[in-house]
């Protein structure tokens, strides 16, 4: 195989939402989700990636899973990681993740954060992320992960 045929062996092969992901207060005092996305190549090494990142937020359903109700997607954020200067601003060298603050969280997230600040540990936030990117041989790839932020 020639070098030109290899493509990009350091391209992202898998993605996970890091446990560093959390709710916090933004500079304006409102609740925000700070999403940490970790990308690894096929050898398990941390890498930076390019592409279209989407973070979906799911609202807990009434009655929960026992009632047969599934959570509904309430909001999504689209982040363009193809623009290299913007991409660079998200990368956190210490954690080797893309640290993406998601502003504009709905009121129930605000209420949940407020209850956690008072010591209540109930409730959770479900998120699904996808990254449309290019694999090591130049093929289109869709990486996906799901995560729950719990108090």
JSON list of C-alpha atoms in Angstrom, two decimals:
[
{"chain": "A", "resi": 1, "resn": "UNK", "atom": "CA", "xyz": [0.00, 0.00, 0.00]},
{"chain": "A", "resi": 2, "resn": "UNK", "atom": "CA", "xyz": [1.34, 3.41, -0.87]},
{"chain": "A", "resi": 3, "resn": "UNK", "atom": "CA", "xyz": [1.34, 6.34, 1.52]},
{"chain": "A", "resi": 4, "resn": "UNK", "atom": "CA", "xyz": [-1.12, 8.28, -0.65]},
{"chain": "A", "resi": 5, "resn": "UNK", "atom": "CA", "xyz": [-3.59, 5.39, -0.45]},
{"chain": "A", "resi": 6, "resn": "UNK", "atom": "CA", "xyz": [-3.63, 5.22, 3.34]},
{"chain": "A", "resi": 7, "resn": "UNK", "atom": "CA", "xyz": [-5.81, 8.28, 3.89]},
{"chain": "A", "resi": 8, "resn": "UNK", "atom": "CA", "xyz": [-5.85, 9.54, 7.46]},
{"chain": "A", "resi": 9, "resn": "UNK", "atom": "CA", "xyz": [-5.06, 6.77, 9.96]},
{"chain": "A", "resi": 10, "resn": "UNK", "atom": "CA", "xyz": [-5.55, 9.27, 12.80]},
{"chain": "A", "resi": 11, "resn": "UNK", "atom": "CA", "xyz": [-9.17, 10.00, 11.87]},
{"chain": "A", "resi": 12, "resn": "UNK", "atom": "CA", "xyz": [-11.79, 9.56, 14.61]},
{"chain": "A", "resi": 13, "resn": "UNK", "atom": "CA", "xyz": [-13.03, 5.99, 14.84]},
{"chain": "A", "resi": 14, "resn": "UNK", "atom": "CA", "xyz": [-15.21, 6.32, 17.93]},
{"chain": "A", "resi": 15, "resn": "UNK", "atom": "CA", "xyz": [-16.73, 9.02, 20.07]},
{"chain": "A", "resi": 16, "resn": "UNK", "atom": "CA", "xyz": [-17.95, 9.14, 23.63]},
{"chain": "A", "resi": 17, "resn": "UNK", "atom": "CA", "xyz": [-19.53, 11.80, 25.76]},
{"chain": "A", "resi": 18, "resn": "UNK", "atom": "CA", "xyz": [-17.07, 12.14, 28.61]},
{"chain": "A", "resi": 19, "resn": "UNK", "atom": "CA", "xyz": [-18.19, 11.89, 32.26]},
{"chain": "A", "resi": 20, "resn": "UNK", "atom": "CA", "xyz": [-16.81, 15.43, 32.58]},
{"chain": "A", "resi": 21, "resn": "UNK", "atom": "CA", "xyz": [-20.09, 16.55, 30.96]},
{"chain": "A", "resi": 22, "resn": "UNK", "atom": "CA", "xyz": [-22.16, 18.49, 33.49]},
{"chain": "A", "resi": 23, "resn": "UNK", "atom": "CA", "xyz": [-24.68, 21.23, 34.19]},
{"chain": "A", "resi": 24, "resn": "UNK", "atom": "CA", "xyz": [-23.35, 24.58, 35.35]},
{"chain": "A", "resi": 25, "resn": "UNK", "atom": "CA", "xyz": [-24.15, 28.26, 35.45]},
{"chain": "A", "resi": 26, "resn": "UNK", "atom": "CA", "xyz": [-23.05, 30.40, 32.55]},
{"chain": "A", "resi": 27, "resn": "UNK", "atom": "CA", "xyz": [-21.68, 33.93, 32.87]},
{"chain": "A", "resi": 28, "resn": "UNK", "atom": "CA", "xyz": [-25.27, 35.17, 32.73]},
{"chain": "A", "resi": 29, "resn": "UNK", "atom": "CA", "xyz": [-26.24, 32.95, 35.69]},
{"chain": "A", "resi": 30, "resn": "UNK", "atom": "CA", "xyz": [-28.46, 30.70, 33.58]},
{"chain": "A", "resi": 31, "resn": "UNK", "atom": "CA", "xyz": [-28.16, 26.93, 33.39]},
{"chain": "A", "resi": 32, "resn": "UNK", "atom": "CA", "xyz": [-26.04, 25.52, 30.61]},
{"chain": "A", "resi": 33, "resn": "UNK", "atom": "CA", "xyz": [-24.82, 22.09, 29.63]},
{"chain": "A", "resi": 34, "resn": "UNK", "atom": "CA", "xyz": [-21.08, 21.73, 29.30]},
{"chain": "A", "resi": 35, "resn": "UNK", "atom": "CA", "xyz": [-20.62, 18.79, 26.95]},
{"chain": "A", "resi": 36, "resn": "UNK", "atom": "CA", "xyz": [-17.22, 17.10, 26.75]},
{"chain": "A", "resi": 37, "resn": "UNK", "atom": "CA", "xyz": [-16.83, 14.94, 23.64]},
{"chain": "A", "resi": 38, "resn": "UNK", "atom": "CA", "xyz": [-13.88, 12.57, 23.38]},
{"chain": "A", "resi": 39, "resn": "UNK", "atom": "CA", "xyz": [-12.71, 11.25, 20.01]},
{"chain": "A", "resi": 40, "resn": "UNK", "atom": "CA", "xyz": [-10.36, 8.30, 19.56]},
{"chain": "A", "resi": 41, "resn": "UNK", "atom": "CA", "xyz": [-8.73, 6.78, 16.51]},
{"chain": "A", "resi": 42, "resn": "UNK", "atom": "CA", "xyz": [-8.77, 3.06, 15.71]},
{"chain": "A", "resi": 43, "resn": "UNK", "atom": "CA", "xyz": [-5.75, 2.53, 17.99]},
{"chain": "A", "resi": 44, "resn": "UNK", "atom": "CA", "xyz": [-7.56, 4.14, 20.95]},
{"chain": "A", "resi": 45, "resn": "UNK", "atom": "CA", "xyz": [-5.51, 7.34, 20.88]},
{"chain": "A", "resi": 46, "resn": "UNK", "atom": "CA", "xyz": [-7.17, 10.69, 21.55]},
{"chain": "A", "resi": 47, "resn": "UNK", "atom": "CA", "xyz": [-7.58, 12.75, 18.39]},
{"chain": "A", "resi": 48, "resn": "UNK", "atom": "CA", "xyz": [-9.23, 15.92, 17.21]},
{"chain": "A", "resi": 49, "resn": "UNK", "atom": "CA", "xyz": [-11.88, 15.58, 14.56]},
{"chain": "A", "resi": 50, "resn": "UNK", "atom": "CA", "xyz": [-13.66, 17.63, 11.95]},
{"chain": "A", "resi": 51, "resn": "UNK", "atom": "CA", "xyz": [-17.26, 17.42, 10.85]},
{"chain": "A", "resi": 52, "resn": "UNK", "atom": "CA", "xyz": [-20.75, 18.27, 11.99]},
{"chain": "A", "resi": 53, "resn": "UNK", "atom": "CA", "xyz": [-21.41, 17.64, 15.68]},
{"chain": "A", "resi": 54, "resn": "UNK", "atom": "CA", "xyz": [-24.99, 17.49, 16.87]},
{"chain": "A", "resi": 55, "resn": "UNK", "atom": "CA", "xyz": [-26.03, 17.33, 20.52]},
{"chain": "A", "resi": 56, "resn": "UNK", "atom": "CA", "xyz": [-29.63, 16.31, 21.19]},
{"chain": "A", "resi": 57, "resn": "UNK", "atom": "CA", "xyz": [-31.36, 16.92, 24.50]},
{"chain": "A", "resi": 58, "resn": "UNK", "atom": "CA", "xyz": [-34.20, 14.65, 25.62]},
{"chain": "A", "resi": 59, "resn": "UNK", "atom": "CA", "xyz": [-36.85, 15.68, 28.11]},
{"chain": "A", "resi": 60, "resn": "UNK", "atom": "CA", "xyz": [-37.85, 13.07, 30.69]},
{"chain": "A", "resi": 61, "resn": "UNK", "atom": "CA", "xyz": [-41.31, 11.72, 30.05]},
{"chain": "A", "resi": 62, "resn": "UNK", "atom": "CA", "xyz": [-44.15, 11.81, 32.52]},
{"chain": "A", "resi": 63, "resn": "UNK", "atom": "CA", "xyz": [-44.39, 8.58, 34.44]},
{"chain": "A", "resi": 64, "resn": "UNK", "atom": "CA", "xyz": [-40.94, 7.46, 33.31]},
{"chain": "A", "resi": 65, "resn": "UNK", "atom": "CA", "xyz": [-40.08, 4.25, 31.50]},
{"chain": "A", "resi": 66, "resn": "UNK", "atom": "CA", "xyz": [-42.36, 2.14, 33.72]},
{"chain": "A", "resi": 67, "resn": "UNK", "atom": "CA", "xyz": [-45.35, 3.97, 32.27]},
{"chain": "A", "resi": 68, "resn": "UNK", "atom": "CA", "xyz": [-44.23, 2.94, 28.78]},
{"chain": "A", "resi": 69, "resn": "UNK", "atom": "CA", "xyz": [-43.39, 6.53, 27.84]},
{"chain": "A", "resi": 70, "resn": "UNK", "atom": "CA", "xyz": [-40.11, 7.29, 26.10]},
{"chain": "A", "resi": 71, "resn": "UNK", "atom": "CA", "xyz": [-38.26, 10.55, 26.45]},
{"chain": "A", "resi": 72, "resn": "UNK", "atom": "CA", "xyz": [-38.81, 13.02, 23.64]},
{"chain": "A", "resi": 73, "resn": "UNK", "atom": "CA", "xyz": [-36.15, 15.06, 21.91]},
{"chain": "A", "resi": 74, "resn": "UNK", "atom": "CA", "xyz": [-36.70, 18.62, 22.98]},
{"chain": "A", "resi": 75, "resn": "UNK", "atom": "CA", "xyz": [-33.75, 20.55, 21.67]},
{"chain": "A", "resi": 76, "resn": "UNK", "atom": "CA", "xyz": [-30.63, 20.14, 19.56]},
{"chain": "A", "resi": 77, "resn": "UNK", "atom": "CA", "xyz": [-27.46, 22.06, 19.02]},
{"chain": "A", "resi": 78, "resn": "UNK", "atom": "CA", "xyz": [-25.53, 21.90, 15.74]},
{"chain": "A", "resi": 79, "resn": "UNK", "atom": "CA", "xyz": [-21.82, 22.65, 16.01]},
{"chain": "A", "resi": 80, "resn": "UNK", "atom": "CA", "xyz": [-19.64, 22.96, 12.91]},
{"chain": "A", "resi": 81, "resn": "UNK", "atom": "CA", "xyz": [-16.26, 21.42, 13.70]},
{"chain": "A", "resi": 82, "resn": "UNK", "atom": "CA", "xyz": [-15.18, 21.78, 10.06]},
{"chain": "A", "resi": 83, "resn": "UNK", "atom": "CA", "xyz": [-14.17, 25.41, 10.57]},
{"chain": "A", "resi": 84, "resn": "UNK", "atom": "CA", "xyz": [-10.67, 24.84, 11.93]},
{"chain": "A", "resi": 85, "resn": "UNK", "atom": "CA", "xyz": [-10.30, 28.09, 13.90]},
{"chain": "A", "resi": 86, "resn": "UNK", "atom": "CA", "xyz": [-13.60, 27.48, 15.70]},
{"chain": "A", "resi": 87, "resn": "UNK", "atom": "CA", "xyz": [-12.74, 23.79, 16.14]},
{"chain": "A", "resi": 88, "resn": "UNK", "atom": "CA", "xyz": [-9.53, 24.78, 17.92]},
{"chain": "A", "resi": 89, "resn": "UNK", "atom": "CA", "xyz": [-11.45, 26.88, 20.47]},
{"chain": "A", "resi": 90, "resn": "UNK", "atom": "CA", "xyz": [-13.40, 23.84, 21.67]},
{"chain": "A", "resi": 91, "resn": "UNK", "atom": "CA", "xyz": [-10.42, 21.56, 22.27]},
{"chain": "A", "resi": 92, "resn": "UNK", "atom": "CA", "xyz": [-9.44, 21.26, 25.93]},
{"chain": "A", "resi": 93, "resn": "UNK", "atom": "CA", "xyz": [-5.83, 20.07, 26.11]},
{"chain": "A", "resi": 94, "resn": "UNK", "atom": "CA", "xyz": [-6.02, 18.96, 29.75]},
{"chain": "A", "resi": 95, "resn": "UNK", "atom": "CA", "xyz": [-8.95, 16.56, 29.23]},
{"chain": "A", "resi": 96, "resn": "UNK", "atom": "CA", "xyz": [-8.23, 15.78, 25.55]},
{"chain": "A", "resi": 97, "resn": "UNK", "atom": "CA", "xyz": [-11.91, 16.48, 24.79]},
{"chain": "A", "resi": 98, "resn": "UNK", "atom": "CA", "xyz": [-13.89, 19.02, 22.85]},
{"chain": "A", "resi": 99, "resn": "UNK", "atom": "CA", "xyz": [-15.50, 21.15, 25.58]},
{"chain": "A", "resi": 100, "resn": "UNK", "atom": "CA", "xyz": [-18.70, 22.59, 24.13]},
{"chain": "A", "resi": 101, "resn": "UNK", "atom": "CA", "xyz": [-20.86, 24.91, 26.28]},
{"chain": "A", "resi": 102, "resn": "UNK", "atom": "CA", "xyz": [-24.50, 24.54, 25.23]},
{"chain": "A", "resi": 103, "resn": "UNK", "atom": "CA", "xyz": [-26.52, 27.61, 26.10]},
{"chain": "A", "resi": 104, "resn": "UNK", "atom": "CA", "xyz": [-30.26, 28.07, 25.86]},
{"chain": "A", "resi": 105, "resn": "UNK", "atom": "CA", "xyz": [-31.23, 25.09, 28.00]},
{"chain": "A", "resi": 106, "resn": "UNK", "atom": "CA", "xyz": [-34.98, 24.79, 28.64]},
{"chain": "A", "resi": 107, "resn": "UNK", "atom": "CA", "xyz": [-36.57, 25.74, 31.96]},
{"chain": "A", "resi": 108, "resn": "UNK", "atom": "CA", "xyz": [-36.74, 22.16, 33.26]},
{"chain": "A", "resi": 109, "resn": "UNK", "atom": "CA", "xyz": [-32.92, 21.96, 33.06]},
{"chain": "A", "resi": 110, "resn": "UNK", "atom": "CA", "xyz": [-32.74, 25.22, 35.01]},
{"chain": "A", "resi": 111, "resn": "UNK", "atom": "CA", "xyz": [-35.10, 23.77, 37.63]},
{"chain": "A", "resi": 112, "resn": "UNK", "atom": "CA", "xyz": [-33.08, 20.55, 37.83]},
{"chain": "A", "resi": 113, "resn": "UNK", "atom": "CA", "xyz": [-29.80, 22.42, 38.33]},
{"chain": "A", "resi": 114, "resn": "UNK", "atom": "CA", "xyz": [-31.40, 24.59, 41.02]},
{"chain": "A", "resi": 115, "resn": "UNK", "atom": "CA", "xyz": [-32.62, 21.49, 42.87]},
{"chain": "A", "resi": 116, "resn": "UNK", "atom": "CA", "xyz": [-29.14, 19.92, 42.65]},
{"chain": "A", "resi": 117, "resn": "UNK", "atom": "CA", "xyz": [-27.64, 23.12, 44.07]},
{"chain": "A", "resi": 118, "resn": "UNK", "atom": "CA", "xyz": [-29.98, 22.70, 47.05]},
{"chain": "A", "resi": 119, "resn": "UNK", "atom": "CA", "xyz": [-28.78, 19.14, 47.62]},
{"chain": "A", "resi": 120, "resn": "UNK", "atom": "CA", "xyz": [-31.51, 17.14, 45.87]},
{"chain": "A", "resi": 121, "resn": "UNK", "atom": "CA", "xyz": [-29.96, 14.36, 43.79]},
{"chain": "A", "resi": 122, "resn": "UNK", "atom": "CA", "xyz": [-33.03, 13.30, 41.78]},
{"chain": "A", "resi": 123, "resn": "UNK", "atom": "CA", "xyz": [-33.52, 13.65, 38.06]},
{"chain": "A", "resi": 124, "resn": "UNK", "atom": "CA", "xyz": [-31.28, 13.35, 35.07]},
{"chain": "A", "resi": 125, "resn": "UNK", "atom": "CA", "xyz": [-30.60, 14.77, 31.64]},
{"chain": "A", "resi": 126, "resn": "UNK", "atom": "CA", "xyz": [-30.35, 12.49, 28.60]},
{"chain": "A", "resi": 127, "resn": "UNK", "atom": "CA", "xyz": [-28.16, 13.50, 25.68]},
{"chain": "A", "resi": 128, "resn": "UNK", "atom": "CA", "xyz": [-27.27, 11.88, 22.37]},
{"chain": "A", "resi": 129, "resn": "UNK", "atom": "CA", "xyz": [-24.41, 13.16, 20.25]},
{"chain": "A", "resi": 130, "resn": "UNK", "atom": "CA", "xyz": [-23.59, 12.40, 16.65]},
{"chain": "A", "resi": 131, "resn": "UNK", "atom": "CA", "xyz": [-20.57, 13.42, 14.61]},
{"chain": "A", "resi": 132, "resn": "UNK", "atom": "CA", "xyz": [-20.70, 13.24, 10.82]},
{"chain": "A", "resi": 133, "resn": "UNK", "atom": "CA", "xyz": [-17.05, 13.00, 9.86]},
{"chain": "A", "resi": 134, "resn": "UNK", "atom": "CA", "xyz": [-14.61, 11.30, 7.51]},
{"chain": "A", "resi": 135, "resn": "UNK", "atom": "CA", "xyz": [-13.00, 7.97, 8.37]},
{"chain": "A", "resi": 136, "resn": "UNK", "atom": "CA", "xyz": [-9.40, 6.85, 7.89]},
{"chain": "A", "resi": 137, "resn": "UNK", "atom": "CA", "xyz": [-9.92, 5.89, 4.23]},
{"chain": "A", "resi": 138, "resn": "UNK", "atom": "CA", "xyz": [-11.90, 9.01, 3.33]},
{"chain": "A", "resi": 139, "resn": "UNK", "atom": "CA", "xyz": [-15.29, 7.33, 3.81]},
{"chain": "A", "resi": 140, "resn": "UNK", "atom": "CA", "xyz": [-18.21, 9.11, 5.46]},
{"chain": "A", "resi": 141, "resn": "UNK", "atom": "CA", "xyz": [-18.67, 8.06, 9.09]},
{"chain": "A", "resi": 142, "resn": "UNK", "atom": "CA", "xyz": [-21.39, 8.75, 11.63]},
{"chain": "A", "resi": 143, "resn": "UNK", "atom": "CA", "xyz": [-20.21, 8.37, 15.22]},
{"chain": "A", "resi": 144, "resn": "UNK", "atom": "CA", "xyz": [-22.80, 8.31, 18.01]},
{"chain": "A", "resi": 145, "resn": "UNK", "atom": "CA", "xyz": [-22.98, 8.16, 21.80]},
{"chain": "A", "resi": 146, "resn": "UNK", "atom": "CA", "xyz": [-25.59, 8.53, 24.55]},
{"chain": "A", "resi": 147, "resn": "UNK", "atom": "CA", "xyz": [-25.06, 9.92, 28.04]},
{"chain": "A", "resi": 148, "resn": "UNK", "atom": "CA", "xyz": [-27.04, 10.76, 31.16]},
{"chain": "A", "resi": 149, "resn": "UNK", "atom": "CA", "xyz": [-26.09, 13.65, 33.43]},
{"chain": "A", "resi": 150, "resn": "UNK", "atom": "CA", "xyz": [-27.24, 12.68, 36.90]},
{"chain": "A", "resi": 151, "resn": "UNK", "atom": "CA", "xyz": [-27.30, 14.66, 40.13]}
]
